[in-house]
C-alpha cells in the first residue's frame, strides 16, 4: 500500500510539475449570434444561438501552418461557449472559429465575423486564465422586418 503510494507520487510528480510550469489551462469564453439584420454587427434584433459549434485554432506566425486545434464545443442556451486550452501557445496566432450552426435559416458564417483573435500565452504578462473573445455570427437567410428602419436609426446616431 505504502509502496504503491510512493510509486504513484514518484510517477505523478514530474507530470504535475510540468503542468505547473505551463500554468493553468486557459478558459476562452465568447458568444455566437444570428445576424438577423444581415448587417455585419450585433443590433437589438440580434439573437444568440444555442448549440452552435466552435473551436480554437493556432497558426505559426510566419508560415501560417496550423499548429494547434482544440476540441470543439457547443454554445449553451444563451449562445455562450467555453473552451479549455491546455498549454501556452507562445507567439502563435490563435483564433476561435465558427464550425457550424444548428439553425437551418441562420447557418452561413459572416466572413467578417467568423473568427475572433484570442491571446493564449502568458509570455506577455497576462495573469488571468479567463479570456473573452469577440462574438462571432452567422447571417440569417432573410433580414427580419423592421431592420431597414433600425439600421437607418443606427446610422443617424453615428
Ligand atoms: C465545453 O463546455 C462545457 C460547458 O460550458 C465545459 O464544462 C467543458 O470544459 C468544455 N469542453 C472543452 C473541451 O473545452
PDB file of C-alpha atoms and ligand atoms in Angstrom:
ATOM      1  CA  UNK A   1       0.000   0.000   0.000  1.00  0.00           C
ATOM      2  CA  UNK A   2       2.628   2.490   1.156  1.00  0.00           C
ATOM      3  CA  UNK A   3       4.818   1.291  -1.645  1.00  0.00           C
ATOM      4  CA  UNK A   4       2.241   1.818  -4.374  1.00  0.00           C
ATOM      5  CA  UNK A   5       1.524   5.244  -2.973  1.00  0.00           C
ATOM      6  CA  UNK A   6       5.217   6.067  -3.164  1.00  0.00           C
ATOM      7  CA  UNK A   7       5.322   4.797  -6.747  1.00  0.00           C
ATOM      8  CA  UNK A   8       2.312   6.899  -7.593  1.00  0.00           C
ATOM      9  CA  UNK A   9       3.903  10.012  -6.132  1.00  0.00           C
ATOM     10  CA  UNK A  10       7.172   9.372  -7.964  1.00  0.00           C
ATOM     11  CA  UNK A  11       5.364   8.866 -11.268  1.00  0.00           C
ATOM     12  CA  UNK A  12       2.875  11.693 -10.866  1.00  0.00           C
ATOM     13  CA  UNK A  13       5.298  14.356  -9.670  1.00  0.00           C
ATOM     14  CA  UNK A  14       7.033  15.041 -12.975  1.00  0.00           C
ATOM     15  CA  UNK A  15       3.631  15.300 -14.693  1.00  0.00           C
ATOM     16  CA  UNK A  16       2.319  17.657 -12.064  1.00  0.00           C
ATOM     17  CA  UNK A  17       5.384  19.839 -12.114  1.00  0.00           C
ATOM     18  CA  UNK A  18       5.405  20.202 -15.887  1.00  0.00           C
ATOM     19  CA  UNK A  19       1.715  21.153 -15.736  1.00  0.00           C
ATOM     20  CA  UNK A  20       2.635  23.661 -13.060  1.00  0.00           C
ATOM     21  CA  UNK A  21       5.316  25.222 -15.230  1.00  0.00           C
ATOM     22  CA  UNK A  22       2.904  25.618 -18.129  1.00  0.00           C
ATOM     23  CA  UNK A  23       0.397  27.287 -15.821  1.00  0.00           C
ATOM     24  CA  UNK A  24      -3.321  26.706 -15.562  1.00  0.00           C
ATOM     25  CA  UNK A  25      -5.268  25.973 -18.716  1.00  0.00           C
ATOM     26  CA  UNK A  26      -6.771  28.994 -20.418  1.00  0.00           C
ATOM     27  CA  UNK A  27     -10.542  29.263 -20.468  1.00  0.00           C
ATOM     28  CA  UNK A  28     -11.907  31.055 -23.513  1.00  0.00           C
ATOM     29  CA  UNK A  29     -15.411  32.412 -23.420  1.00  0.00           C
ATOM     30  CA  UNK A  30     -17.475  34.014 -26.168  1.00  0.00           C
ATOM     31  CA  UNK A  31     -20.890  34.143 -27.836  1.00  0.00           C
ATOM     32  CA  UNK A  32     -22.327  33.150 -31.176  1.00  0.00           C
ATOM     33  CA  UNK A  33     -25.135  35.211 -32.676  1.00  0.00           C
ATOM     34  CA  UNK A  34     -27.557  35.178 -35.553  1.00  0.00           C
ATOM     35  CA  UNK A  35     -27.245  38.418 -37.515  1.00  0.00           C
ATOM     36  CA  UNK A  36     -30.979  38.810 -38.101  1.00  0.00           C
ATOM     37  CA  UNK A  37     -30.487  42.127 -39.953  1.00  0.00           C
ATOM     38  CA  UNK A  38     -27.615  40.812 -42.132  1.00  0.00           C
ATOM     39  CA  UNK A  39     -25.652  43.955 -41.321  1.00  0.00           C
ATOM     40  CA  UNK A  40     -22.338  42.524 -40.040  1.00  0.00           C
ATOM     41  CA  UNK A  41     -22.683  43.544 -36.398  1.00  0.00           C
ATOM     42  CA  UNK A  42     -24.917  42.953 -33.376  1.00  0.00           C
ATOM     43  CA  UNK A  43     -28.082  45.035 -33.031  1.00  0.00           C
ATOM     44  CA  UNK A  44     -31.010  44.911 -30.621  1.00  0.00           C
ATOM     45  CA  UNK A  45     -32.688  42.454 -33.012  1.00  0.00           C
ATOM     46  CA  UNK A  46     -29.717  40.069 -32.799  1.00  0.00           C
ATOM     47  CA  UNK A  47     -30.426  36.656 -31.299  1.00  0.00           C
ATOM     48  CA  UNK A  48     -27.877  34.263 -29.793  1.00  0.00           C
ATOM     49  CA  UNK A  49     -27.551  30.677 -30.992  1.00  0.00           C
ATOM     50  CA  UNK A  50     -27.616  27.702 -28.603  1.00  0.00           C
ATOM     51  CA  UNK A  51     -25.914  24.588 -29.962  1.00  0.00           C
ATOM     52  CA  UNK A  52     -23.509  26.375 -32.327  1.00  0.00           C
ATOM     53  CA  UNK A  53     -20.156  24.594 -32.639  1.00  0.00           C
ATOM     54  CA  UNK A  54     -16.837  26.437 -32.307  1.00  0.00           C
ATOM     55  CA  UNK A  55     -13.176  25.560 -31.774  1.00  0.00           C
ATOM     56  CA  UNK A  56      -9.799  27.218 -31.403  1.00  0.00           C
ATOM     57  CA  UNK A  57      -7.007  27.099 -33.936  1.00  0.00           C
ATOM     58  CA  UNK A  58      -3.471  28.427 -33.592  1.00  0.00           C
ATOM     59  CA  UNK A  59      -1.124  29.000 -36.513  1.00  0.00           C
ATOM     60  CA  UNK A  60       2.563  29.640 -36.789  1.00  0.00           C
ATOM     61  CA  UNK A  61       3.144  33.388 -37.003  1.00  0.00           C
ATOM     62  CA  UNK A  62       5.367  33.219 -40.090  1.00  0.00           C
ATOM     63  CA  UNK A  63       4.382  30.052 -42.004  1.00  0.00           C
ATOM     64  CA  UNK A  64       0.644  30.206 -41.090  1.00  0.00           C
ATOM     65  CA  UNK A  65       0.826  26.443 -40.637  1.00  0.00           C
ATOM     66  CA  UNK A  66      -1.844  25.006 -38.314  1.00  0.00           C
ATOM     67  CA  UNK A  67      -0.079  24.089 -35.048  1.00  0.00           C
ATOM     68  CA  UNK A  68      -2.925  23.542 -32.609  1.00  0.00           C
ATOM     69  CA  UNK A  69      -6.603  22.696 -32.888  1.00  0.00           C
ATOM     70  CA  UNK A  70      -8.753  22.417 -29.758  1.00  0.00           C
ATOM     71  CA  UNK A  71     -11.625  20.037 -29.269  1.00  0.00           C
ATOM     72  CA  UNK A  72     -14.847  21.644 -30.456  1.00  0.00           C
ATOM     73  CA  UNK A  73     -17.525  22.752 -28.055  1.00  0.00           C
ATOM     74  CA  UNK A  74     -21.090  23.960 -28.407  1.00  0.00           C
ATOM     75  CA  UNK A  75     -22.822  27.064 -27.112  1.00  0.00           C
ATOM     76  CA  UNK A  76     -25.233  26.864 -24.178  1.00  0.00           C
ATOM     77  CA  UNK A  77     -28.780  28.231 -24.004  1.00  0.00           C
ATOM     78  CA  UNK A  78     -27.540  31.831 -24.082  1.00  0.00           C
ATOM     79  CA  UNK A  79     -25.281  31.233 -27.089  1.00  0.00           C
ATOM     80  CA  UNK A  80     -22.174  31.265 -24.885  1.00  0.00           C
ATOM     81  CA  UNK A  81     -19.332  28.784 -25.297  1.00  0.00           C
ATOM     82  CA  UNK A  82     -16.363  27.811 -23.115  1.00  0.00           C
ATOM     83  CA  UNK A  83     -13.233  26.199 -24.490  1.00  0.00           C
ATOM     84  CA  UNK A  84     -10.368  24.991 -22.351  1.00  0.00           C
ATOM     85  CA  UNK A  85      -6.887  25.269 -23.876  1.00  0.00           C
ATOM     86  CA  UNK A  86      -4.022  23.444 -22.179  1.00  0.00           C
ATOM     87  CA  UNK A  87      -0.561  24.804 -22.656  1.00  0.00           C
ATOM     88  CA  UNK A  88       0.945  28.112 -23.643  1.00  0.00           C
ATOM     89  CA  UNK A  89       0.642  28.880 -27.367  1.00  0.00           C
ATOM     90  CA  UNK A  90       3.527  31.369 -27.184  1.00  0.00           C
ATOM     91  CA  UNK A  91       3.676  33.609 -30.247  1.00  0.00           C
ATOM     92  CA  UNK A  92       1.250  31.609 -32.376  1.00  0.00           C
ATOM     93  CA  UNK A  93      -1.737  33.426 -33.851  1.00  0.00           C
ATOM     94  CA  UNK A  94      -4.856  31.944 -32.257  1.00  0.00           C
ATOM     95  CA  UNK A  95      -8.498  32.383 -33.184  1.00  0.00           C
ATOM     96  CA  UNK A  96     -11.770  30.934 -32.070  1.00  0.00           C
ATOM     97  CA  UNK A  97     -13.540  29.895 -35.265  1.00  0.00           C
ATOM     98  CA  UNK A  98     -17.133  29.086 -36.151  1.00  0.00           C
ATOM     99  CA  UNK A  99     -17.682  25.476 -37.124  1.00  0.00           C
ATOM    100  CA  UNK A 100     -21.447  25.126 -37.546  1.00  0.00           C
ATOM    101  CA  UNK A 101     -24.859  26.458 -36.647  1.00  0.00           C
ATOM    102  CA  UNK A 102     -27.868  24.237 -35.864  1.00  0.00           C
ATOM    103  CA  UNK A 103     -30.288  26.775 -37.395  1.00  0.00           C
ATOM    104  CA  UNK A 104     -31.314  25.934 -40.963  1.00  0.00           C
ATOM    105  CA  UNK A 105     -32.123  29.596 -41.713  1.00  0.00           C
ATOM    106  CA  UNK A 106     -29.040  31.041 -39.994  1.00  0.00           C
ATOM    107  CA  UNK A 107     -26.054  28.919 -40.887  1.00  0.00           C
ATOM    108  CA  UNK A 108     -23.940  30.942 -43.318  1.00  0.00           C
ATOM    109  CA  UNK A 109     -20.993  32.369 -41.369  1.00  0.00           C
ATOM    110  CA  UNK A 110     -20.426  36.117 -41.779  1.00  0.00           C
ATOM    111  CA  UNK A 111     -16.967  36.208 -43.425  1.00  0.00           C
ATOM    112  CA  UNK A 112     -16.181  39.346 -41.429  1.00  0.00           C
ATOM    113  CA  UNK A 113     -17.235  37.813 -38.085  1.00  0.00           C
ATOM    114  CA  UNK A 114     -16.445  34.109 -38.465  1.00  0.00           C
ATOM    115  CA  UNK A 115     -13.380  34.213 -36.209  1.00  0.00           C
ATOM    116  CA  UNK A 116     -12.078  36.180 -33.252  1.00  0.00           C
ATOM    117  CA  UNK A 117      -8.488  36.520 -32.157  1.00  0.00           C
ATOM    118  CA  UNK A 118      -7.526  35.222 -28.704  1.00  0.00           C
ATOM    119  CA  UNK A 119      -4.173  35.553 -26.958  1.00  0.00           C
ATOM    120  CA  UNK A 120      -3.130  32.234 -25.407  1.00  0.00           C
ATOM    121  CA  UNK A 121       0.192  32.988 -23.829  1.00  0.00           C
ATOM    122  CA  UNK A 122       1.487  34.245 -20.513  1.00  0.00           C
ATOM    123  CA  UNK A 123       4.721  35.484 -22.022  1.00  0.00           C
ATOM    124  CA  UNK A 124       3.070  38.905 -22.397  1.00  0.00           C
ATOM    125  CA  UNK A 125       2.423  39.026 -18.654  1.00  0.00           C
ATOM    126  CA  UNK A 126      -1.262  38.053 -18.831  1.00  0.00           C
ATOM    127  CA  UNK A 127      -2.333  36.733 -15.444  1.00  0.00           C
ATOM    128  CA  UNK A 128      -5.970  35.789 -15.935  1.00  0.00           C
ATOM    129  CA  UNK A 129      -6.917  32.257 -17.058  1.00  0.00           C
ATOM    130  CA  UNK A 130     -10.221  33.525 -18.423  1.00  0.00           C
ATOM    131  CA  UNK A 131     -10.109  35.266 -21.787  1.00  0.00           C
ATOM    132  CA  UNK A 132     -13.054  36.730 -23.665  1.00  0.00           C
ATOM    133  CA  UNK A 133     -13.329  36.534 -27.439  1.00  0.00           C
ATOM    134  CA  UNK A 134     -15.396  38.903 -29.567  1.00  0.00           C
ATOM    135  CA  UNK A 135     -18.771  37.499 -30.604  1.00  0.00           C
ATOM    136  CA  UNK A 136     -18.979  35.660 -33.914  1.00  0.00           C
ATOM    137  CA  UNK A 137     -22.010  35.490 -36.169  1.00  0.00           C
ATOM    138  CA  UNK A 138     -23.983  33.700 -38.837  1.00  0.00           C
ATOM    139  CA  UNK A 139     -26.215  35.542 -41.326  1.00  0.00           C
ATOM    140  CA  UNK A 140     -29.949  34.990 -41.225  1.00  0.00           C
ATOM    141  CA  UNK A 141     -31.145  33.969 -44.710  1.00  0.00           C
ATOM    142  CA  UNK A 142     -33.557  36.895 -44.858  1.00  0.00           C
ATOM    143  CA  UNK A 143     -33.411  40.089 -42.786  1.00  0.00           C
ATOM    144  CA  UNK A 144     -36.261  40.465 -40.280  1.00  0.00           C
ATOM    145  CA  UNK A 145     -38.986  43.050 -40.854  1.00  0.00           C
ATOM    146  CA  UNK A 146     -38.012  46.373 -39.265  1.00  0.00           C
ATOM    147  CA  UNK A 147     -34.291  46.004 -39.939  1.00  0.00           C
ATOM    148  CA  UNK A 148     -34.264  48.812 -42.542  1.00  0.00           C
ATOM    149  CA  UNK A 149     -35.737  51.197 -40.007  1.00  0.00           C
ATOM    150  CA  UNK A 150     -33.389  50.027 -37.257  1.00  0.00           C
ATOM    151  CA  UNK A 151     -30.297  50.419 -39.434  1.00  0.00           C
ATOM    152  CA  UNK A 152     -31.377  53.916 -40.507  1.00  0.00           C
ATOM    153  CA  UNK A 153     -31.679  54.871 -36.833  1.00  0.00           C
ATOM    154  CA  UNK A 154     -28.274  53.419 -36.042  1.00  0.00           C
ATOM    155  CA  UNK A 155     -26.649  55.298 -38.930  1.00  0.00           C
ATOM    156  CA  UNK A 156     -28.161  58.579 -37.762  1.00  0.00           C
ATOM    157  CA  UNK A 157     -26.563  58.124 -34.346  1.00  0.00           C
ATOM    158  CA  UNK A 158     -23.048  57.835 -35.783  1.00  0.00           C
TER     159      UNK A 158
HETATM  160  C1  LIG B   1     -17.292  22.546 -23.107  1.00  0.00           C
HETATM  161  O1  LIG B   1     -18.180  23.377 -22.414  1.00  0.00           O
HETATM  162  C2  LIG B   1     -18.512  22.885 -21.127  1.00  0.00           C
HETATM  163  C3  LIG B   1     -19.634  23.755 -20.532  1.00  0.00           C
HETATM  164  O2  LIG B   1     -19.518  25.108 -20.863  1.00  0.00           O
HETATM  165  C4  LIG B   1     -17.251  22.879 -20.263  1.00  0.00           C
HETATM  166  O3  LIG B   1     -17.533  22.405 -18.986  1.00  0.00           O
HETATM  167  C5  LIG B   1     -16.208  21.998 -20.946  1.00  0.00           C
HETATM  168  O4  LIG B   1     -14.996  22.047 -20.225  1.00  0.00           O
HETATM  169  C6  LIG B   1     -15.967  22.448 -22.381  1.00  0.00           C
HETATM  170  N1  LIG B   1     -15.094  21.492 -23.073  1.00  0.00           N
HETATM  171  C7  LIG B   1     -13.914  21.837 -23.619  1.00  0.00           C
HETATM  172  C8  LIG B   1     -13.214  20.738 -24.344  1.00  0.00           C
HETATM  173  O5  LIG B   1     -13.422  22.951 -23.561  1.00  0.00           O
END
